[in-house]
Tab-separated table of C-alpha atoms in Angstrom:
chain	number	residue	atom	x	y	z
A	1	MET	CA	-13.377	-19.973	9.457
A	2	LYS	CA	-16.291	-17.726	10.426
A	3	PRO	CA	-16.129	-14.997	13.051
A	4	ALA	CA	-17.668	-15.587	16.464
A	5	VAL	CA	-20.627	-13.460	17.433
A	6	PHE	CA	-19.971	-9.817	18.257
A	7	ASP	CA	-21.962	-6.643	18.648
A	8	TYR	CA	-21.256	-4.120	15.951
A	9	SER	CA	-21.198	-0.336	15.959
A	10	ALA	CA	-20.363	1.959	13.085
A	11	PRO	CA	-19.793	5.456	14.492
A	12	GLU	CA	-19.668	8.347	12.044
A	13	SER	CA	-17.597	10.737	14.138
A	14	ILE	CA	-14.504	10.528	16.318
A	15	GLY	CA	-16.593	11.596	19.313
A	16	GLU	CA	-19.031	8.731	18.840
A	17	ALA	CA	-16.146	6.288	18.441
A	18	LEU	CA	-14.513	7.529	21.659
A	19	ASP	CA	-17.794	7.221	23.566
A	20	LEU	CA	-18.126	3.627	22.383
A	21	LEU	CA	-14.539	2.868	23.400
A	22	ALA	CA	-15.125	4.428	26.826
A	23	GLU	CA	-18.232	2.293	27.240
A	24	HIS	CA	-16.846	-1.037	26.051
A	25	GLY	CA	-13.129	-0.698	26.853
A	26	SER	CA	-11.165	-3.920	26.784
A	27	GLY	CA	-14.121	-5.876	25.392
A	28	ALA	CA	-14.068	-3.814	22.236
A	29	LYS	CA	-11.837	-3.918	19.205
A	30	VAL	CA	-11.530	-1.128	16.657
A	31	LEU	CA	-12.013	-2.249	13.064
A	32	ALA	CA	-9.923	-0.192	10.645
A	33	GLY	CA	-9.148	-1.638	7.200
A	34	GLY	CA	-9.665	-5.154	8.503
A	35	GLN	CA	-6.897	-6.750	6.475
A	36	SER	CA	-5.357	-8.227	9.626
A	37	LEU	CA	-8.263	-8.147	12.067
A	38	VAL	CA	-10.828	-9.857	9.826
A	39	PRO	CA	-8.560	-12.875	9.211
A	40	MET	CA	-8.068	-13.051	12.986
A	41	LEU	CA	-11.838	-12.899	13.442
A	42	ASN	CA	-12.312	-15.569	10.778
A	43	PHE	CA	-9.822	-17.823	12.558
A	44	ARG	CA	-11.368	-16.839	15.909
A	45	LEU	CA	-7.923	-15.800	17.113
A	46	ALA	CA	-9.720	-12.572	18.015
A	47	ARG	CA	-13.130	-12.786	19.662
A	48	PRO	CA	-14.060	-9.256	20.716
A	49	ALA	CA	-17.450	-8.809	22.337
A	50	HIS	CA	-17.876	-5.555	20.485
A	51	LEU	CA	-16.522	-4.364	17.170
A	52	ILE	CA	-16.256	-0.613	16.598
A	53	ASP	CA	-15.990	-0.045	12.872
A	54	VAL	CA	-14.421	3.367	12.197
A	55	ASN	CA	-14.575	3.099	8.396
A	56	GLY	CA	-17.489	5.520	8.449
A	57	VAL	CA	-15.510	8.215	10.294
A	58	GLY	CA	-14.572	10.331	7.293
A	59	SER	CA	-12.608	12.836	9.385
A	60	LEU	CA	-9.943	10.166	10.026
A	61	SER	CA	-8.915	10.035	6.377
A	62	TYR	CA	-6.626	12.822	5.171
A	63	ILE	CA	-3.089	13.676	4.143
A	64	SER	CA	-1.747	17.097	5.065
A	65	ALA	CA	1.773	18.258	4.261
A	66	ASN	CA	2.374	21.581	5.927
A	67	GLY	CA	5.767	21.504	7.584
A	68	SER	CA	5.312	18.106	9.163
A	69	LEU	CA	3.376	15.435	7.312
A	70	ARG	CA	0.100	14.480	8.984
A	71	ILE	CA	-1.831	11.409	7.887
A	72	GLY	CA	-5.234	10.455	9.266
A	73	ALA	CA	-5.309	6.994	10.776
A	74	MET	CA	-7.962	5.700	8.381
A	75	THR	CA	-6.163	6.806	5.233
A	76	ARG	CA	-6.009	3.771	2.949
A	77	LEU	CA	-2.585	2.437	2.045
A	78	THR	CA	-3.298	2.931	-1.664
A	79	ALA	CA	-3.932	6.626	-0.981
A	80	VAL	CA	-0.784	6.909	1.129
A	81	GLY	CA	1.295	5.141	-1.511
A	82	GLU	CA	-0.006	7.265	-4.383
A	83	SER	CA	0.080	10.621	-2.600
A	84	GLY	CA	2.392	13.178	-4.165
A	85	ALA	CA	2.554	14.995	-0.846
A	86	VAL	CA	3.788	11.864	0.940
A	87	ALA	CA	6.266	10.997	-1.808
A	88	GLY	CA	7.573	14.553	-1.787
A	89	ALA	CA	8.053	14.661	1.961
A	90	HIS	CA	9.224	11.100	2.632
A	91	PRO	CA	9.756	8.946	-0.455
A	92	VAL	CA	10.669	5.978	1.739
A	93	ILE	CA	6.978	5.681	2.631
A	94	PRO	CA	5.635	4.890	-0.865
A	95	ALA	CA	8.638	2.604	-1.406
A	96	ALA	CA	7.566	0.651	1.679
A	97	VAL	CA	3.829	0.764	0.942
A	98	ALA	CA	4.439	-0.811	-2.474
A	99	GLU	CA	5.705	-3.907	-0.662
A	100	ILE	CA	2.651	-4.289	1.575
A	101	GLY	CA	0.521	-7.218	0.449
A	102	HIS	CA	-1.229	-6.686	-2.841
A	103	ARG	CA	-3.393	-4.011	-4.419
A	104	ALA	CA	-6.592	-5.518	-2.983
A	105	ILE	CA	-5.056	-5.417	0.504
A	106	ARG	CA	-3.773	-1.856	0.134
A	107	ASN	CA	-7.173	-0.658	-1.090
A	108	ARG	CA	-8.659	-1.532	2.301
A	109	GLY	CA	-5.703	-1.491	4.683
A	110	THR	CA	-4.997	1.744	6.547
A	111	ILE	CA	-1.864	3.369	7.927
A	112	GLY	CA	-3.341	3.633	11.424
A	113	GLY	CA	-4.477	0.037	11.363
A	114	SER	CA	-1.019	-1.127	10.363
A	115	VAL	CA	0.570	0.807	13.214
A	116	ALA	CA	-2.000	-0.210	15.844
A	117	HIS	CA	-1.920	-3.875	14.811
A	118	ASN	CA	1.900	-3.776	14.981
A	119	ASP	CA	2.648	-6.998	13.178
A	120	PRO	CA	6.406	-7.475	13.686
A	121	ALA	CA	6.760	-8.268	9.966
A	122	ALA	CA	4.863	-5.135	8.895
A	123	GLU	CA	6.758	-2.451	7.036
A	124	LEU	CA	5.191	0.728	8.369
A	125	PRO	CA	5.921	0.576	12.111
A	126	ALA	CA	9.642	0.214	11.353
A	127	VAL	CA	9.604	2.883	8.642
A	128	LEU	CA	7.759	5.326	10.898
A	129	MET	CA	10.227	4.598	13.700
A	130	ALA	CA	13.086	5.522	11.388
A	131	LEU	CA	11.292	8.760	10.490
A	132	ASP	CA	10.809	9.698	14.178
A	133	ALA	CA	7.054	9.746	13.690
A	134	GLU	CA	4.560	10.333	16.463
A	135	VAL	CA	0.961	9.236	16.732
A	136	THR	CA	-1.987	10.994	18.265
A	137	ALA	CA	-4.187	8.917	20.544
A	138	ARG	CA	-7.546	10.216	21.688
A	139	SER	CA	-9.992	9.101	24.314
A	140	THR	CA	-12.879	10.719	26.151
A	141	ASP	CA	-10.240	11.815	28.687
A	142	GLY	CA	-8.330	13.826	26.114
A	143	GLU	CA	-5.490	13.524	23.690
A	144	ARG	CA	-1.857	12.513	23.915
A	145	VAL	CA	1.021	12.326	21.482
A	146	ILE	CA	3.166	9.192	21.579
A	147	GLY	CA	6.496	8.666	19.828
A	148	MET	CA	6.643	5.520	17.697
A	149	GLN	CA	9.346	4.091	19.964
A	150	ASP	CA	7.142	4.483	23.026
A	151	LEU	CA	4.106	3.179	21.160
A	152	ILE	CA	5.776	-0.017	20.030
A	153	GLU	CA	8.380	-0.664	22.758
A	154	ASP	CA	9.322	-4.332	22.328
A	155	ARG	CA	5.772	-5.399	21.655
A	156	LEU	CA	4.307	-7.478	18.892
A	157	PHE	CA	0.652	-7.445	17.863
A	158	ASP	CA	0.171	-4.891	20.632
A	159	THR	CA	1.030	-1.290	21.469
A	160	THR	CA	0.997	0.961	24.512
A	161	LEU	CA	-2.360	2.402	23.439
A	162	GLY	CA	-4.914	2.164	26.222
A	163	ASP	CA	-8.122	0.177	25.882
A	164	THR	CA	-10.199	3.307	25.489
A	165	GLU	CA	-7.806	5.149	23.169
A	166	LEU	CA	-8.217	5.574	19.439
A	167	LEU	CA	-5.192	6.167	17.240
A	168	THR	CA	-6.271	9.140	15.134
A	169	GLU	CA	-3.210	10.533	13.360
A	170	ILE	CA	0.355	9.811	12.338
A	171	ARG	CA	2.613	12.852	12.320
A	172	ILE	CA	6.010	12.760	10.661
A	173	PRO	CA	8.519	15.609	11.030
A	174	ALA	CA	9.979	17.119	7.863
A	175	ALA	CA	13.026	15.350	6.492
A	176	ALA	CA	16.412	17.004	6.836
A	177	ALA	CA	17.482	18.764	3.648
A	178	GLY	CA	19.382	16.413	1.393
A	179	SER	CA	18.397	13.236	3.213
A	180	THR	CA	18.188	10.088	1.124
A	181	PHE	CA	16.718	6.679	1.763
A	182	GLY	CA	17.011	3.021	0.999
A	183	PHE	CA	14.330	0.419	1.557
A	184	ARG	CA	14.974	-3.293	1.213
A	185	GLU	CA	13.095	-6.361	2.258
A	186	PHE	CA	13.248	-10.034	1.467
A	187	ALA	CA	10.089	-12.096	1.127
A	188	ARG	CA	9.675	-15.523	-0.396
A	189	ARG	CA	7.050	-14.174	-2.789
A	190	HIS	CA	6.121	-10.642	-3.771
A	191	GLY	CA	3.486	-9.434	-1.335
A	192	ASP	CA	4.269	-11.969	1.370
A	193	PHE	CA	5.349	-10.938	4.809
A	194	ALA	CA	9.057	-10.213	4.781
A	195	LEU	CA	11.560	-12.489	6.492
A	196	ALA	CA	13.530	-9.342	7.192
A	197	GLY	CA	13.547	-5.777	5.974
A	198	VAL	CA	15.077	-2.406	6.676
A	199	ALA	CA	14.405	1.258	5.998
A	200	ALA	CA	17.450	3.517	6.082
A	201	VAL	CA	17.387	7.303	5.980
A	202	ILE	CA	20.715	9.101	5.939
A	203	THR	CA	21.877	12.679	5.652
A	204	THR	CA	25.338	13.594	4.533
A	205	ASP	CA	27.447	16.714	4.705
A	206	GLY	CA	29.378	16.217	1.504
A	207	SER	CA	30.601	12.673	2.020
A	208	THR	CA	30.357	12.503	5.816
A	209	ILE	CA	27.208	11.002	7.280
A	210	THR	CA	25.666	13.454	9.722
A	211	HIS	CA	22.480	11.584	10.523
A	212	ALA	CA	21.393	7.980	10.140
A	213	ALA	CA	18.095	6.384	11.103
A	214	LEU	CA	17.416	2.725	10.449
A	215	GLY	CA	14.245	0.812	11.227
A	216	ALA	CA	13.994	-2.950	10.854
A	217	PHE	CA	11.089	-5.393	10.662
A	218	GLY	CA	10.690	-9.141	10.436
A	219	GLY	CA	12.211	-9.845	13.861
A	220	THR	CA	10.298	-10.341	17.078
A	221	HIS	CA	9.295	-6.665	16.994
A	222	ALA	CA	9.876	-3.535	14.962
A	223	THR	CA	13.010	-1.754	16.079
A	224	ARG	CA	15.553	0.926	15.366
A	225	LEU	CA	19.105	-0.303	14.779
A	226	PRO	CA	21.215	1.842	17.139
A	227	THR	CA	24.524	0.019	16.641
A	228	ALA	CA	24.214	0.370	12.882
A	229	GLU	CA	23.319	4.045	13.238
A	230	ALA	CA	26.306	4.673	15.510
A	231	ALA	CA	28.584	3.008	12.970
A	232	LEU	CA	27.395	5.426	10.304
A	233	VAL	CA	27.252	8.830	11.963
A	234	GLY	CA	30.547	10.636	11.449
A	235	ALA	CA	31.793	8.086	8.930
A	236	GLU	CA	32.418	8.616	5.242
A	237	THR	CA	29.823	7.025	2.972
A	238	GLY	CA	31.156	3.889	1.359
A	239	ASP	CA	31.755	0.201	1.682
A	240	ALA	CA	33.634	0.283	4.994
A	241	ALA	CA	30.968	2.229	6.866
A	242	PHE	CA	28.159	0.282	5.258
A	243	ALA	CA	29.741	-3.056	6.114
A	244	ALA	CA	30.140	-1.933	9.732
A	245	ALA	CA	26.505	-0.836	9.756
A	246	GLY	CA	25.414	-4.193	8.316
A	247	ALA	CA	27.234	-6.024	11.085
A	248	GLY	CA	25.726	-3.646	13.623
A	249	ALA	CA	22.267	-4.252	12.192
A	250	ALA	CA	22.713	-8.000	12.586
A	251	ALA	CA	23.742	-7.449	16.212
A	252	ASP	CA	20.735	-5.218	16.909
A	253	PHE	CA	18.119	-7.230	15.025
A	254	PRO	CA	15.837	-9.359	17.253
A	255	ALA	CA	15.917	-12.326	14.900
A	256	THR	CA	13.759	-15.355	15.527
A	257	SER	CA	13.457	-18.797	13.989
A	258	ASP	CA	10.331	-20.181	12.425
A	259	VAL	CA	9.303	-22.439	9.563
A	260	HIS	CA	10.358	-19.788	7.031
A	261	GLY	CA	13.915	-19.367	8.236
A	262	THR	CA	16.293	-19.584	11.161
A	263	ALA	CA	17.340	-16.673	13.335
A	264	GLU	CA	20.872	-17.053	11.963
A	265	TYR	CA	19.563	-16.741	8.409
A	266	ARG	CA	17.483	-13.704	9.264
A	267	SER	CA	20.468	-12.031	10.942
A	268	HIS	CA	22.447	-12.633	7.783
A	269	LEU	CA	19.587	-11.175	5.733
A	270	ILE	CA	19.372	-7.987	7.766
A	271	ASN	CA	23.116	-7.499	7.403
A	272	VAL	CA	22.971	-7.838	3.604
A	273	LEU	CA	19.762	-5.825	3.258
A	274	THR	CA	21.180	-2.999	5.391
A	275	VAL	CA	24.274	-2.731	3.188
A	276	ARG	CA	22.096	-2.689	0.064
A	277	ALA	CA	19.700	-0.119	1.500
A	278	LEU	CA	22.625	2.140	2.417
A	279	ASN	CA	24.070	1.790	-1.060
A	280	ASP	CA	20.676	2.761	-2.456
A	281	ALA	CA	20.544	5.776	-0.159
A	282	SER	CA	24.112	6.741	-0.983
A	283	GLY	CA	23.371	6.448	-4.699
A	284	GLN	CA	20.701	9.110	-4.410
A	285	ALA	CA	23.053	11.653	-2.875
A	286	GLY	CA	23.067	14.879	-4.854
A	287	GLY	CA	19.666	14.006	-6.229
A	288	GLY	CA	17.923	16.635	-4.153
A	289	ASN	CA	15.715	16.081	-1.171
A	290	GLY	CA	15.392	12.304	-1.511
B	1	MET	CA	-26.594	-13.824	19.104
B	2	ALA	CA	-26.277	-10.364	17.671
B	3	GLU	CA	-29.337	-9.126	15.874
B	4	ASN	CA	-29.459	-9.111	12.128
B	5	MET	CA	-28.877	-5.809	10.385
B	6	SER	CA	-30.514	-4.650	7.183
B	7	VAL	CA	-28.123	-3.514	4.510
B	8	VAL	CA	-28.614	-2.421	0.919
B	9	ILE	CA	-25.855	-3.276	-1.494
B	10	ASN	CA	-25.789	-2.210	-5.111
B	11	VAL	CA	-24.723	-5.445	-6.763
B	12	ASN	CA	-23.843	-5.452	-10.451
B	13	GLY	CA	-26.046	-2.432	-11.004
B	14	ALA	CA	-29.085	-3.467	-8.969
B	15	GLY	CA	-29.879	-2.495	-5.376
B	16	ARG	CA	-30.369	-5.568	-3.177
B	17	ALA	CA	-31.540	-5.538	0.427
B	18	VAL	CA	-30.304	-8.295	2.713
B	19	SER	CA	-30.584	-9.000	6.415
B	20	VAL	CA	-27.333	-10.309	7.857
B	21	GLU	CA	-25.635	-10.935	11.155
B	22	PRO	CA	-22.816	-8.398	11.706
B	23	ARG	CA	-20.278	-11.217	11.735
B	24	LYS	CA	-21.132	-12.375	8.229
B	25	THR	CA	-18.378	-11.652	5.735
B	26	LEU	CA	-19.242	-9.910	2.508
B	27	ALA	CA	-18.066	-13.000	0.622
B	28	ASP	CA	-20.538	-15.212	2.466
B	29	ALA	CA	-23.340	-12.696	1.964
B	30	ILE	CA	-22.597	-12.539	-1.763
B	31	ARG	CA	-22.804	-16.317	-2.034
B	32	GLU	CA	-25.512	-17.170	0.473
B	33	ASP	CA	-27.776	-14.137	0.645
B	34	LEU	CA	-27.367	-12.716	-2.847
B	35	GLY	CA	-27.077	-16.152	-4.470
B	36	LEU	CA	-24.065	-15.132	-6.549
B	37	THR	CA	-21.868	-18.186	-6.252
B	38	GLY	CA	-19.375	-17.074	-8.872
B	39	THR	CA	-17.378	-15.429	-6.091
B	40	HIS	CA	-15.306	-18.264	-4.675
B	41	LEU	CA	-13.880	-18.764	-1.216
B	42	GLY	CA	-10.482	-20.387	-0.983
B	43	CYS	CA	-8.597	-19.467	2.154
B	44	GLU	CA	-10.969	-17.057	3.929
B	45	HIS	CA	-8.068	-15.051	5.273
B	46	GLY	CA	-7.006	-12.851	2.414
B	47	VAL	CA	-4.219	-14.895	0.925
B	48	CYS	CA	-5.609	-16.661	-2.148
B	49	GLY	CA	-7.520	-13.946	-4.005
B	50	ALA	CA	-10.384	-16.219	-5.114
B	51	CYS	CA	-12.986	-13.940	-3.493
B	52	THR	CA	-11.749	-10.791	-5.234
B	53	ILE	CA	-14.519	-8.349	-6.196
B	54	LEU	CA	-14.700	-4.676	-7.061
B	55	LEU	CA	-15.954	-2.384	-4.286
B	56	ASP	CA	-16.835	1.074	-5.602
B	57	GLY	CA	-14.588	0.251	-8.544
B	58	GLU	CA	-11.590	-0.841	-6.473
B	59	VAL	CA	-10.380	-4.399	-6.198
B	60	VAL	CA	-10.834	-5.878	-2.696
B	61	ARG	CA	-10.983	-9.223	-0.925
B	62	SER	CA	-14.614	-9.895	-0.065
B	63	CYS	CA	-13.611	-12.363	2.685
B	64	LEU	CA	-11.857	-9.526	4.549
B	65	MET	CA	-14.916	-7.311	4.786
B	66	LEU	CA	-18.113	-7.671	6.697
B	67	ALA	CA	-21.318	-7.534	4.706
B	68	VAL	CA	-22.576	-4.737	6.955
B	69	GLN	CA	-19.608	-2.639	5.804
B	70	ALA	CA	-20.871	-2.755	2.231
B	71	ASP	CA	-24.119	-0.979	3.123
B	72	GLY	CA	-24.645	1.633	0.421
B	73	ALA	CA	-21.647	0.488	-1.611
B	74	GLU	CA	-21.521	-0.623	-5.220
B	75	ILE	CA	-19.957	-4.002	-5.792
B	76	THR	CA	-19.147	-5.840	-8.994
B	77	THR	CA	-18.825	-9.618	-8.987
B	78	ILE	CA	-17.882	-11.981	-11.782
B	79	GLU	CA	-21.586	-12.206	-12.700
B	80	GLY	CA	-21.644	-8.479	-13.447
B	81	ILE	CA	-18.965	-7.993	-16.036
B	82	ALA	CA	-20.384	-9.631	-19.169
B	83	ASP	CA	-22.851	-7.711	-21.318
B	84	GLY	CA	-25.658	-10.223	-21.578
B	85	ASP	CA	-24.237	-13.123	-23.564
B	86	ASP	CA	-21.281	-11.058	-24.733
B	87	LEU	CA	-18.340	-11.920	-22.551
B	88	HIS	CA	-16.078	-9.216	-21.172
B	89	PRO	CA	-12.787	-9.120	-23.143
B	90	MET	CA	-11.005	-10.483	-20.060
B	91	GLN	CA	-13.369	-13.464	-19.971
B	92	SER	CA	-12.984	-14.067	-23.704
B	93	ALA	CA	-9.209	-13.934	-23.410
B	94	PHE	CA	-9.132	-16.438	-20.527
B	95	SER	CA	-11.226	-18.757	-22.688
B	96	GLU	CA	-9.209	-18.219	-25.846
B	97	TYR	CA	-5.774	-18.422	-24.232
B	98	HIS	CA	-6.598	-21.262	-21.828
B	99	GLY	CA	-6.137	-19.069	-18.759
B	100	LEU	CA	-7.897	-21.637	-16.593
B	101	GLN	CA	-8.118	-25.299	-15.903
B	102	CYS	CA	-10.382	-26.076	-12.935
B	103	GLY	CA	-11.716	-22.515	-12.855
B	104	PHE	CA	-11.778	-22.045	-9.104
B	105	CYS	CA	-9.448	-19.033	-9.083
B	106	THR	CA	-10.813	-17.641	-12.345
B	107	PRO	CA	-13.442	-15.173	-11.049
B	108	GLY	CA	-10.821	-13.527	-8.842
B	109	MET	CA	-8.219	-13.652	-11.601
B	110	ILE	CA	-10.556	-11.987	-14.072
B	111	LEU	CA	-11.566	-9.171	-11.737
B	112	ALA	CA	-7.943	-8.630	-10.714
B	113	GLY	CA	-6.958	-8.648	-14.395
B	114	ILE	CA	-9.589	-6.050	-15.217
B	115	ASP	CA	-8.261	-3.909	-12.373
B	116	VAL	CA	-4.675	-4.211	-13.616
B	117	VAL	CA	-5.607	-3.176	-17.145
B	118	SER	CA	-7.816	-0.330	-15.920
B	119	ARG	CA	-4.717	1.226	-14.325
B	120	ASN	CA	-2.149	0.106	-16.880
B	121	PRO	CA	-3.549	-0.334	-20.406
B	122	ASP	CA	-0.437	-2.060	-21.724
B	123	PRO	CA	1.051	-4.114	-18.897
B	124	SER	CA	4.216	-6.129	-19.451
B	125	PRO	CA	4.275	-9.807	-18.426
B	126	GLN	CA	6.431	-8.813	-15.455
B	127	GLU	CA	3.967	-6.133	-14.386
B	128	ILE	CA	1.074	-8.586	-14.683
B	129	ARG	CA	2.935	-11.100	-12.542
B	130	GLU	CA	3.680	-8.493	-9.886
B	131	GLU	CA	0.188	-7.039	-9.852
B	132	MET	CA	-1.574	-10.391	-9.799
B	133	GLY	CA	0.731	-12.052	-7.283
B	134	GLY	CA	-2.102	-11.930	-4.770
B	135	ASN	CA	-4.221	-14.339	-6.805
B	136	ILE	CA	-3.199	-17.951	-6.472
B	137	CYS	CA	-3.840	-20.598	-9.134
B	138	ARG	CA	-3.020	-24.229	-8.347
B	139	CYS	CA	-3.475	-25.572	-11.892
B	140	THR	CA	-2.003	-23.533	-14.667
B	141	GLY	CA	1.438	-22.357	-13.664
B	142	TYR	CA	0.353	-18.798	-14.512
B	143	GLN	CA	1.875	-18.628	-18.010
B	144	LYS	CA	-1.523	-18.830	-19.685
B	145	ILE	CA	-3.042	-16.419	-17.204
B	146	VAL	CA	-0.403	-13.816	-18.002
B	147	GLU	CA	-0.987	-14.344	-21.721
B	148	SER	CA	-4.740	-14.006	-21.225
B	149	VAL	CA	-4.413	-10.712	-19.373
B	150	GLN	CA	-2.048	-9.350	-22.013
B	151	ALA	CA	-4.402	-10.354	-24.805
B	152	ALA	CA	-7.358	-8.827	-22.986
B	153	ALA	CA	-5.396	-5.627	-22.418
B	154	ALA	CA	-4.884	-5.247	-26.168
B	155	VAL	CA	-8.618	-5.718	-26.808
B	156	MET	CA	-9.668	-3.443	-23.956
B	157	SER	CA	-7.287	-0.697	-25.094
B	158	ALA	CA	-8.621	-0.967	-28.649
B	159	GLU	CA	-12.134	-0.618	-27.241
B	160	GLY	CA	-11.148	2.490	-25.320
B	161	GLY	CA	-10.046	0.919	-22.062
B	162	SER	CA	-13.518	-0.115	-20.953
B	163	ALA	CA	-13.317	-1.989	-17.689
């Protein structure tokens, strides 16, 4: 239960961090909040030759709401969850952050770390997928912007980031006027990893749903729920559409069996949770930019 | 073998210099290098909460940080919260309300409890249970822990919310 030996660097600027990544490449691992990586080091599931600790890179920690919402990769989850700017732009984010671990975890854990680690049971990759977020990745070769879908693909505990790339920013487009959200997950205990969970963001034109984006977690990988979304767009809000979306969610969800529950049970959960999340979202309608 | 690094950590109000391997967790450094064995290690992967400390005033798991990351930081451990022989109200309440049996989880419980009350001076039993769900006790069944935190909250609020 002690980490294996590694070399350690603590760069103070993005440039220094990128130089270190260029030098050490696949032998290096970036240490963000450490709430997933340090347990893996302790268990020796991860044995990087070189650890690049970016906690000292102050320029990676910020929240900027100016049109789109931009969040620095090293912004702590507590800061994200308590930010008025984040809550104002996308209230589904603080709703999801509140379910991540416990206060002590959120005080260290970072939004970029959560995305880059891409635990299939983590809330944020799925939420950010539903919000059509993009991330900025930088290396000594330059910068590129990657959509969440392309970052995650069907991967778990891995992303399409290159070995020498550093995830620096999460950028989330402004919500459509009048959009509302629901966020539901089921975990055996508060703060545990969810067996299944879903973030739903819908926009209605009166009572007709004009846009629906659903992201699910707790399966084999974070994913959008296209069948559920298709069942909603153009439909009237209400039990019939929500039931169809729940069934669609169960069809889309990459459920898996483990000691905590069977795939069949998880598929049932995502169906029920989707209906509840949509009812939550529908209940906010008329309540302004939810 | 990576070379040792020198770090200075402000522990319970006093600057302490230690020389540690980069791979050493803060929890191990607190116990082995600083000699403060009140911080307990249960699971060593961030699940049990026994190693909870305050880092720059915020509650964190010391097993999920490296000691080298605490260079220049201020940390508070269970040894740092009493005022001489005068127990912190949270400690007194755990004693008075039987908030412990074996005591293994107690340092983490007390620091987590102080953190809860510092943000919410009058927490309900439900709020205490939610906030302290990350600290596991295998003896008490939690009822007495919740009562202890509530009792301490009343005392701390009366004293002006000192944490």
